[in-house]
């Protein structure tokens, strides 16, 4: 089953004609993802062409969803327009909106998050690599790739991966794939202080997903989302877990690249997160190089 | 981004937040003139640098203290002339100190009560929260730990904003009654408006004071701004003082690189913030000390890699470099070509370990091997970290 999306899920791209959006729309089409519509206001009626693919472009998300049957949107529009793009996806009644855009004003996200309350739409991101449910073709071809992750590093399987960081997720996925362990779904929840979906939300889904047998959770300094997820997992998670926390050496008060990666007022340290994870009985990798091995050990010790 | 005390006060004035009278001065003459405008009052002259601990600091010319009280405009001018152009050393500046280019000349305010008031974002609820306490002038984190009942919190619904009844609740919690209640409501409302309008991530008023004649004044504040919003905050960007920042961080920002200087000796260059942080962590885990955080981003160009090398090498403490690239989409060979060019251009003479993984990695490794440069190849992240730590120790 995987979580959130399957290889059959139909996707639309908001900002499909921009540099970033078009590049990754092409890579998703190459991966075999059901990318069925694009949205660029003012370019409705045109088509996004890539090889044999001709993806229709619409002016509005509502129209694109209605005509194409897409239930999920991925957003590549620039930061000043991204909050509006998310709300347009919510208004169109989509199941899932994935915001890749980095650099959205935090106040915009605060308002979006509160405006979305009570809607049926789930938001992933922003400032995230998106998500991948690997397919069963060669190099996981035929899967659902939403966002910017490299598709070929994945392998269909039963490990769930959730992370706040892009390249660190790829690192974990690659460690699993090269050791013969495939993934059910890999989700990047993003590096901003205000995001749509938390570690805990994804853990619950993996816990309920019959195809997911074990979980890797990757966190970093800032906030308390990892502590909350750990506390829940300690009581409720039935599946083997491994975790890694980035930022042990980060100086307090400085934003480490991600807007949300900051230790402030003594809160959000790597030490506090690692302690919470260990207290919940979760195996914590000592280094980013041992995320895969740590999970495999946790899996075997069951 | 940080701003000076006088700039915080300018924001207060613009948004109608009650504060004391005063102005910034760039010359002793200006300082004297401003002090004349405050006639009859005691005057404070304060050196304007970003570091804290100014009052207890000392100037390299021997003059003691970056904050002074005086009685006449002449004295204010005299004090300014002893601070301006001089280097002030505080516990936050490091031994090299900071040059003082401006002073704040402000009326001295008698204080009967010191309060604490801050607005920031509560990440757990994605909601702005006001934190107030009767224990002003104290370390607020210590207060929160020892007497949490003295910390008052009020959450603000971001879609309706701070409501008048909420400002009265906060005032009541701070014991602000009678005429002070109305002043408090007005001041808190103005501060919240400022917080939203200028995309602040934090405003910490320190101190918020009650004077013996019954005025509520915000005397100084620590502001933090949301970097993501600076594109729409031209007047905040104009307050940026690059002379207060690490020159390497300023240079990095010009190339869209994310660099933060640290005090170790092993530099790192990585794509992606999470991977960059964990590369620092693994250097320390292997017994080394990271010299910096450096994220070149997802699609680093050859020019960015070259700029990154120049910035790293301008840190005199750096004795070795670890490059860690997981090229998911970007071509590892493009990165390898950039590394070789940068190493040649900078005449690199310290150990360089490169760990490449991902797209077109074989070609990338070949480019490095055929470059004729002494580049040590790391098989994986752990191997690379061990190799650079060993190489630096051996050098």
Tab-separated table of C-alpha atoms in Angstrom, chain B:
chain	number	residue	atom	x	y	z
B	1	UNK	CA	19.852	39.577	10.807
B	2	UNK	CA	20.499	41.792	13.834
B	3	UNK	CA	19.947	45.522	14.235
B	4	UNK	CA	21.378	48.165	16.561
B	5	UNK	CA	19.677	49.490	19.679
B	6	UNK	CA	19.059	52.890	18.029
B	7	UNK	CA	17.431	51.131	15.063
B	8	UNK	CA	15.143	49.175	17.401
B	9	UNK	CA	14.113	52.503	18.922
B	10	UNK	CA	13.465	53.934	15.445
B	11	UNK	CA	11.082	51.017	14.816
B	12	UNK	CA	9.391	51.723	18.159
B	13	UNK	CA	8.852	55.355	17.176
B	14	UNK	CA	7.530	54.442	13.731
B	15	UNK	CA	4.938	52.064	15.210
B	16	UNK	CA	3.973	54.203	18.197
B	17	UNK	CA	5.614	52.069	20.881
B	18	UNK	CA	6.313	54.392	23.826
B	19	UNK	CA	10.036	54.786	24.460
B	20	UNK	CA	12.397	57.331	26.013
B	21	UNK	CA	13.700	60.388	24.124
B	22	UNK	CA	16.997	60.143	22.317
B	23	UNK	CA	18.790	59.789	18.985
B	24	UNK	CA	21.801	58.278	17.303
B	25	UNK	CA	24.939	60.411	16.763
B	26	UNK	CA	27.808	59.793	14.379
B	27	UNK	CA	30.041	62.634	15.618
B	28	UNK	CA	30.745	64.243	19.042
B	29	UNK	CA	29.055	67.444	17.765
B	30	UNK	CA	25.874	65.557	16.916
B	31	UNK	CA	25.985	63.899	20.321
B	32	UNK	CA	26.243	67.292	22.015
B	33	UNK	CA	23.385	68.755	19.924
B	34	UNK	CA	21.105	65.804	20.701
B	35	UNK	CA	21.938	66.138	24.389
B	36	UNK	CA	20.989	69.847	24.244
B	37	UNK	CA	17.538	68.762	23.064
B	38	UNK	CA	17.228	66.714	26.250
B	39	UNK	CA	17.984	69.747	28.415
B	40	UNK	CA	17.489	69.413	32.139
B	41	UNK	CA	17.651	65.649	32.136
B	42	UNK	CA	20.411	63.204	32.955
B	43	UNK	CA	21.871	61.776	29.761
B	44	UNK	CA	23.170	58.340	28.795
B	45	UNK	CA	25.704	57.849	25.989
B	46	UNK	CA	25.793	54.297	24.665
B	47	UNK	CA	28.213	52.778	22.153
B	48	UNK	CA	26.302	51.095	19.302
B	49	UNK	CA	27.697	47.683	18.446
B	50	UNK	CA	25.809	44.414	18.079
B	51	UNK	CA	27.562	42.646	20.956
B	52	UNK	CA	26.175	42.601	24.488
B	53	UNK	CA	28.044	43.471	27.700
B	54	UNK	CA	28.823	47.010	26.505
B	55	UNK	CA	28.589	48.629	29.941
B	56	UNK	CA	31.228	46.332	31.403
B	57	UNK	CA	33.445	46.426	28.306
B	58	UNK	CA	36.605	48.490	27.749
B	59	UNK	CA	38.101	50.369	24.814
B	60	UNK	CA	41.520	49.476	23.456
B	61	UNK	CA	42.511	53.131	24.037
B	62	UNK	CA	42.107	52.494	27.762
B	63	UNK	CA	38.702	54.195	28.174
B	64	UNK	CA	36.448	52.080	30.392
B	65	UNK	CA	32.825	51.166	29.634
B	66	UNK	CA	30.659	51.566	26.503
B	67	UNK	CA	27.722	53.053	28.464
B	68	UNK	CA	28.077	56.303	30.483
B	69	UNK	CA	25.826	58.605	32.441
B	70	UNK	CA	26.403	62.390	32.394
B	71	UNK	CA	24.746	65.702	33.249
B	72	UNK	CA	25.527	68.228	30.514
B	73	UNK	CA	25.578	68.328	26.681
B	74	UNK	CA	29.325	69.159	26.806
B	75	UNK	CA	30.010	66.006	28.800
B	76	UNK	CA	27.918	63.982	26.322
B	77	UNK	CA	30.028	65.304	23.434
B	78	UNK	CA	33.189	64.557	25.392
B	79	UNK	CA	32.101	60.968	26.106
B	80	UNK	CA	31.139	60.457	22.446
B	81	UNK	CA	34.577	61.637	21.313
B	82	UNK	CA	36.182	59.010	23.556
B	83	UNK	CA	34.064	56.218	22.067
B	84	UNK	CA	33.655	57.074	18.377
B	85	UNK	CA	36.242	55.493	16.102
B	86	UNK	CA	37.571	53.446	19.025
B	87	UNK	CA	37.505	49.681	19.507
B	88	UNK	CA	35.257	48.308	22.225
B	89	UNK	CA	35.959	44.872	23.705
B	90	UNK	CA	33.176	43.040	25.560
B	91	UNK	CA	32.713	39.419	26.617
B	92	UNK	CA	30.786	38.897	23.367
B	93	UNK	CA	33.109	40.572	20.864
B	94	UNK	CA	36.183	38.416	21.368
B	95	UNK	CA	39.568	40.007	22.161
B	96	UNK	CA	39.684	41.834	18.795
B	97	UNK	CA	36.674	43.968	19.773
B	98	UNK	CA	34.384	46.046	17.546
B	99	UNK	CA	34.921	49.557	16.200
B	100	UNK	CA	32.256	51.978	17.467
B	101	UNK	CA	30.952	54.151	14.615
B	102	UNK	CA	27.895	55.609	16.327
B	103	UNK	CA	26.571	56.287	19.784
B	104	UNK	CA	23.051	56.551	21.136
B	105	UNK	CA	22.355	59.688	23.178
B	106	UNK	CA	19.293	59.184	25.282
B	107	UNK	CA	17.608	60.603	28.372
B	108	UNK	CA	18.264	58.654	31.567
B	109	UNK	CA	15.008	57.189	32.847
B	110	UNK	CA	14.271	56.541	36.514
B	111	UNK	CA	12.832	53.099	36.943
B	112	UNK	CA	10.381	51.923	39.572
B	113	UNK	CA	9.606	48.533	38.015
B	114	UNK	CA	11.282	46.399	35.345
B	115	UNK	CA	9.091	43.992	33.371
B	116	UNK	CA	9.672	41.422	30.657
B	117	UNK	CA	7.689	41.263	27.412
B	118	UNK	CA	8.390	39.228	24.274
B	119	UNK	CA	6.579	38.136	21.128
B	120	UNK	CA	7.788	35.081	19.253
B	121	UNK	CA	6.561	32.133	17.229
B	122	UNK	CA	5.548	29.025	19.155
B	123	UNK	CA	6.629	26.266	16.820
B	124	UNK	CA	4.582	23.510	18.432
B	125	UNK	CA	1.310	25.340	17.660
B	126	UNK	CA	2.526	27.459	14.696
B	127	UNK	CA	1.096	30.455	16.534
B	128	UNK	CA	2.556	33.768	17.718
B	129	UNK	CA	2.824	33.819	21.488
B	130	UNK	CA	3.357	36.683	23.916
B	131	UNK	CA	5.493	35.915	26.939
B	132	UNK	CA	5.377	38.372	29.814
B	133	UNK	CA	6.766	38.394	33.315
B	134	UNK	CA	6.964	40.649	36.333
B	135	UNK	CA	10.605	39.543	36.666
B	136	UNK	CA	12.192	42.040	34.255
B	137	UNK	CA	15.941	42.488	34.081
B	138	UNK	CA	16.485	38.825	34.951
B	139	UNK	CA	17.567	35.890	32.829
B	140	UNK	CA	14.112	34.855	31.614
B	141	UNK	CA	15.093	31.232	31.019
B	142	UNK	CA	16.214	30.982	34.640
B	143	UNK	CA	12.885	32.490	35.774
B	144	UNK	CA	10.988	29.981	33.616
B	145	UNK	CA	12.899	27.165	35.236
B	146	UNK	CA	12.802	28.283	38.891
B	147	UNK	CA	9.415	30.002	39.114
B	148	UNK	CA	7.321	29.077	36.075
B	149	UNK	CA	4.252	30.647	37.728
B	150	UNK	CA	5.846	34.053	37.108
B	151	UNK	CA	5.779	33.519	33.324
B	152	UNK	CA	2.546	34.513	31.595
B	153	UNK	CA	1.757	33.236	28.093
B	154	UNK	CA	-0.918	34.490	25.699
B	155	UNK	CA	-1.357	32.873	22.269
B	156	UNK	CA	-2.524	35.066	19.395
B	157	UNK	CA	-4.732	33.645	16.649
B	158	UNK	CA	-2.844	34.676	13.513
B	159	UNK	CA	-5.997	35.182	11.439
B	160	UNK	CA	-7.617	37.663	13.853
B	161	UNK	CA	-4.577	39.145	15.538
B	162	UNK	CA	-4.095	40.370	19.086
B	163	UNK	CA	-7.451	41.339	20.611
B	164	UNK	CA	-7.915	44.199	23.123
B	165	UNK	CA	-9.099	41.806	25.866
B	166	UNK	CA	-5.843	39.895	25.507
B	167	UNK	CA	-3.769	43.037	26.035
B	168	UNK	CA	-5.789	43.690	29.233
B	169	UNK	CA	-5.174	40.130	30.434
B	170	UNK	CA	-1.432	40.583	29.958
B	171	UNK	CA	-1.477	43.991	31.673
B	172	UNK	CA	-3.374	42.479	34.600
B	173	UNK	CA	-0.841	39.649	34.884
B	174	UNK	CA	1.938	42.257	35.034
B	175	UNK	CA	0.120	44.231	37.740
B	176	UNK	CA	-0.393	47.233	35.452
B	177	UNK	CA	-3.516	48.906	36.790
B	178	UNK	CA	-5.209	52.305	36.681
B	179	UNK	CA	-3.834	54.636	33.990
B	180	UNK	CA	-1.066	52.108	33.263
B	181	UNK	CA	-3.626	49.604	31.949
B	182	UNK	CA	-4.526	51.817	29.001
B	183	UNK	CA	-0.861	52.570	28.248
B	184	UNK	CA	-0.080	48.850	28.352
B	185	UNK	CA	-2.892	47.940	25.944
B	186	UNK	CA	-1.696	50.559	23.504
B	187	UNK	CA	1.961	49.538	23.794
B	188	UNK	CA	1.281	45.788	23.412
B	189	UNK	CA	-0.993	46.383	20.418
B	190	UNK	CA	1.653	48.552	18.736
B	191	UNK	CA	4.348	45.930	19.365
B	192	UNK	CA	2.226	43.140	17.894
B	193	UNK	CA	1.519	45.287	14.835
B	194	UNK	CA	5.265	45.848	14.455
B	195	UNK	CA	5.964	42.109	14.899
B	196	UNK	CA	3.628	41.192	12.024
B	197	UNK	CA	4.250	44.170	9.724
B	198	UNK	CA	8.022	43.763	9.777
B	199	UNK	CA	8.038	39.930	9.675
B	200	UNK	CA	9.863	39.588	12.979
B	201	UNK	CA	10.622	36.146	14.306
B	202	UNK	CA	11.158	37.589	17.780
B	203	UNK	CA	10.875	40.879	19.664
B	204	UNK	CA	12.190	40.748	23.205
B	205	UNK	CA	11.638	44.030	25.050
B	206	UNK	CA	14.327	44.309	27.644
B	207	UNK	CA	13.646	46.263	29.703
B	208	UNK	CA	10.006	47.315	29.694
B	209	UNK	CA	9.826	49.798	32.546
B	210	UNK	CA	7.417	51.720	34.721
B	211	UNK	CA	8.773	55.144	35.728
B	212	UNK	CA	8.097	56.848	39.098
B	213	UNK	CA	5.854	59.355	37.273
B	214	UNK	CA	3.678	56.519	35.930
B	215	UNK	CA	4.855	55.994	32.371
B	216	UNK	CA	5.255	52.601	30.691
B	217	UNK	CA	8.260	52.666	28.330
B	218	UNK	CA	10.031	50.106	26.134
B	219	UNK	CA	13.679	51.121	26.511
B	220	UNK	CA	15.465	48.560	24.347
B	221	UNK	CA	14.666	45.366	22.472
B	222	UNK	CA	16.310	42.453	20.789
B	223	UNK	CA	14.827	41.931	17.340
B	224	UNK	CA	15.129	38.874	15.126
B	225	UNK	CA	13.780	38.945	11.595
B	226	UNK	CA	12.603	36.122	9.363
B	227	UNK	CA	15.264	35.880	6.654
B	228	UNK	CA	12.678	34.455	4.238
B	229	UNK	CA	10.714	37.716	4.394
B	230	UNK	CA	13.547	40.167	3.798
B	231	UNK	CA	12.619	40.443	0.106
B	232	UNK	CA	9.528	42.422	1.182
B	233	UNK	CA	11.164	44.368	4.051
B	234	UNK	CA	13.311	46.962	2.309
B	235	UNK	CA	13.590	49.223	5.378
B	236	UNK	CA	14.764	46.328	7.552
B	237	UNK	CA	17.339	45.284	4.934
B	238	UNK	CA	18.560	48.905	4.910
B	239	UNK	CA	19.337	48.511	8.632
B	240	UNK	CA	21.790	45.682	7.965
B	241	UNK	CA	25.277	46.614	9.184
B	242	UNK	CA	27.701	44.393	7.311
B	243	UNK	CA	30.637	45.639	9.402
B	244	UNK	CA	29.050	43.772	12.316
B	245	UNK	CA	29.043	40.452	10.464
B	246	UNK	CA	31.712	37.830	9.838
B	247	UNK	CA	33.261	38.956	6.493
B	248	UNK	CA	33.304	35.340	5.321
B	249	UNK	CA	29.568	35.050	5.937
B	250	UNK	CA	28.996	38.277	4.005
B	251	UNK	CA	31.104	36.997	1.070
B	252	UNK	CA	29.255	33.656	1.108
B	253	UNK	CA	25.850	35.326	1.005
B	254	UNK	CA	26.908	37.166	-2.167
B	255	UNK	CA	27.326	33.792	-3.894
B	256	UNK	CA	24.130	32.322	-2.403
B	257	UNK	CA	26.195	30.040	-0.218
B	258	UNK	CA	25.225	29.291	3.327
B	259	UNK	CA	28.364	29.642	5.468
B	260	UNK	CA	28.713	29.815	9.237
B	261	UNK	CA	32.187	30.111	10.736
B	262	UNK	CA	33.145	27.913	13.707
B	263	UNK	CA	36.372	27.619	15.670
B	264	UNK	CA	37.741	24.238	14.459
B	265	UNK	CA	40.373	23.474	11.837
B	266	UNK	CA	38.645	21.102	9.382
B	267	UNK	CA	36.612	22.953	6.783
B	268	UNK	CA	33.711	21.264	5.043
B	269	UNK	CA	31.844	21.869	1.810
B	270	UNK	CA	28.576	19.980	1.445
B	271	UNK	CA	25.354	20.060	-0.590
B	272	UNK	CA	22.240	20.308	1.547
B	273	UNK	CA	21.796	21.755	5.040
B	274	UNK	CA	21.027	18.496	6.855
B	275	UNK	CA	23.971	16.716	5.261
B	276	UNK	CA	26.209	19.744	5.971
B	277	UNK	CA	25.293	19.674	9.667
B	278	UNK	CA	25.882	15.938	9.896
B	279	UNK	CA	29.218	16.271	8.128
B	280	UNK	CA	30.304	18.654	10.909
B	281	UNK	CA	29.006	16.127	13.436
B	282	UNK	CA	30.915	13.206	11.944
B	283	UNK	CA	34.173	15.220	11.857
B	284	UNK	CA	33.801	15.730	15.601
B	285	UNK	CA	32.782	12.079	16.103
B	286	UNK	CA	36.055	11.040	14.421
B	287	UNK	CA	38.094	13.250	16.754
B	288	UNK	CA	38.401	16.409	14.639
B	289	UNK	CA	36.899	19.897	14.960
B	290	UNK	CA	34.772	21.445	12.191
B	291	UNK	CA	35.842	24.934	11.021
B	292	UNK	CA	32.523	25.814	9.422
B	293	UNK	CA	29.069	24.943	8.184
B	294	UNK	CA	28.855	25.344	4.408
B	295	UNK	CA	25.874	24.357	2.284
B	296	UNK	CA	26.419	24.945	-1.439
B	297	UNK	CA	22.777	24.117	-2.182
B	298	UNK	CA	21.170	21.631	-4.467
B	299	UNK	CA	22.478	22.858	-7.812
B	300	UNK	CA	25.929	24.263	-7.121
B	301	UNK	CA	27.723	25.786	-10.106
B	302	UNK	CA	31.450	25.699	-10.815
B	303	UNK	CA	31.658	29.380	-9.786
B	304	UNK	CA	29.975	28.679	-6.462
B	305	UNK	CA	32.364	25.818	-5.710
B	306	UNK	CA	35.326	28.104	-6.501
B	307	UNK	CA	33.908	30.874	-4.284
B	308	UNK	CA	33.308	28.334	-1.509
B	309	UNK	CA	36.970	27.263	-1.634
B	310	UNK	CA	38.188	30.868	-1.454
B	311	UNK	CA	35.951	31.567	1.548
B	312	UNK	CA	37.002	28.393	3.376
B	313	UNK	CA	40.690	29.113	2.757
B	314	UNK	CA	40.434	32.702	4.008
B	315	UNK	CA	39.963	31.235	7.505
B	316	UNK	CA	43.523	31.061	8.926
B	317	UNK	CA	42.602	28.175	11.253
B	318	UNK	CA	41.734	25.793	8.415
B	319	UNK	CA	44.232	22.915	8.067
B	320	UNK	CA	42.230	20.518	5.915
B	321	UNK	CA	39.080	20.336	3.776
B	322	UNK	CA	36.389	17.683	3.538
B	323	UNK	CA	34.096	17.870	0.515
B	324	UNK	CA	30.974	15.738	0.856
B	325	UNK	CA	28.585	15.669	-2.089
B	326	UNK	CA	25.574	13.446	-2.552
B	327	UNK	CA	24.782	14.293	-6.174
B	328	UNK	CA	21.281	12.977	-6.541
B	329	UNK	CA	20.278	14.971	-9.576
B	330	UNK	CA	23.340	17.102	-10.123
B	331	UNK	CA	26.170	15.535	-12.037
B	332	UNK	CA	29.083	14.464	-9.805
B	333	UNK	CA	31.457	15.095	-12.692
B	334	UNK	CA	30.441	18.752	-12.864
B	335	UNK	CA	31.191	19.051	-9.156
B	336	UNK	CA	34.508	17.213	-9.567
B	337	UNK	CA	35.524	19.582	-12.375
B	338	UNK	CA	34.638	22.539	-10.143
B	339	UNK	CA	36.700	21.142	-7.265
B	340	UNK	CA	39.754	20.586	-9.475
B	341	UNK	CA	39.494	24.104	-10.934
B	342	UNK	CA	39.082	25.657	-7.483
B	343	UNK	CA	41.994	23.682	-6.023
B	344	UNK	CA	44.234	24.840	-8.893
B	345	UNK	CA	43.063	28.445	-8.738
B	346	UNK	CA	43.665	28.710	-4.995
B	347	UNK	CA	46.980	26.813	-5.114
B	348	UNK	CA	45.662	24.455	-2.473
B	349	UNK	CA	48.425	23.279	-0.130
B	350	UNK	CA	46.467	21.574	2.664
B	351	UNK	CA	44.917	18.077	2.678
B	352	UNK	CA	41.688	17.696	0.687
B	353	UNK	CA	39.412	14.672	1.065
B	354	UNK	CA	36.531	14.325	-1.370
B	355	UNK	CA	33.597	11.995	-0.978
B	356	UNK	CA	31.351	11.866	-4.030
B	357	UNK	CA	28.242	9.740	-4.378
B	358	UNK	CA	25.348	9.667	-6.793
B	359	UNK	CA	24.727	10.623	-10.373
B	360	UNK	CA	27.682	9.969	-12.756
B	361	UNK	CA	29.974	9.297	-9.798
B	362	UNK	CA	32.465	7.141	-11.732
B	363	UNK	CA	33.288	9.982	-14.147
B	364	UNK	CA	33.590	12.386	-11.221
B	365	UNK	CA	36.070	10.162	-9.404
B	366	UNK	CA	38.061	9.760	-12.605
B	367	UNK	CA	38.262	13.530	-13.065
B	368	UNK	CA	39.638	13.873	-9.525
B	369	UNK	CA	42.127	11.013	-9.991
B	370	UNK	CA	43.420	12.346	-13.311
B	371	UNK	CA	43.780	15.932	-12.092
B	372	UNK	CA	47.361	15.404	-10.929
B	373	UNK	CA	46.375	16.997	-7.614
B	374	UNK	CA	46.796	15.173	-4.318
B	375	UNK	CA	43.137	14.636	-3.595
B	376	UNK	CA	42.299	11.875	-1.135
B	377	UNK	CA	39.191	9.938	-2.066
B	378	UNK	CA	36.700	8.897	0.613
B	379	UNK	CA	34.651	5.751	-0.027
B	380	UNK	CA	31.783	6.769	2.182
B	381	UNK	CA	31.110	9.556	4.666
B	382	UNK	CA	32.702	7.770	7.647
B	383	UNK	CA	35.778	6.827	5.637
B	384	UNK	CA	36.141	10.397	4.352
B	385	UNK	CA	35.803	11.895	7.830
B	386	UNK	CA	38.416	9.513	9.270
B	387	UNK	CA	40.805	10.295	6.417
B	388	UNK	CA	40.622	14.084	6.815
B	389	UNK	CA	41.024	13.897	10.593
B	390	UNK	CA	44.097	11.658	10.169
B	391	UNK	CA	45.555	13.826	7.401
B	392	UNK	CA	45.253	16.994	9.505
B	393	UNK	CA	46.791	15.308	12.541
B	394	UNK	CA	49.693	14.009	10.428
B	395	UNK	CA	50.354	17.379	8.772
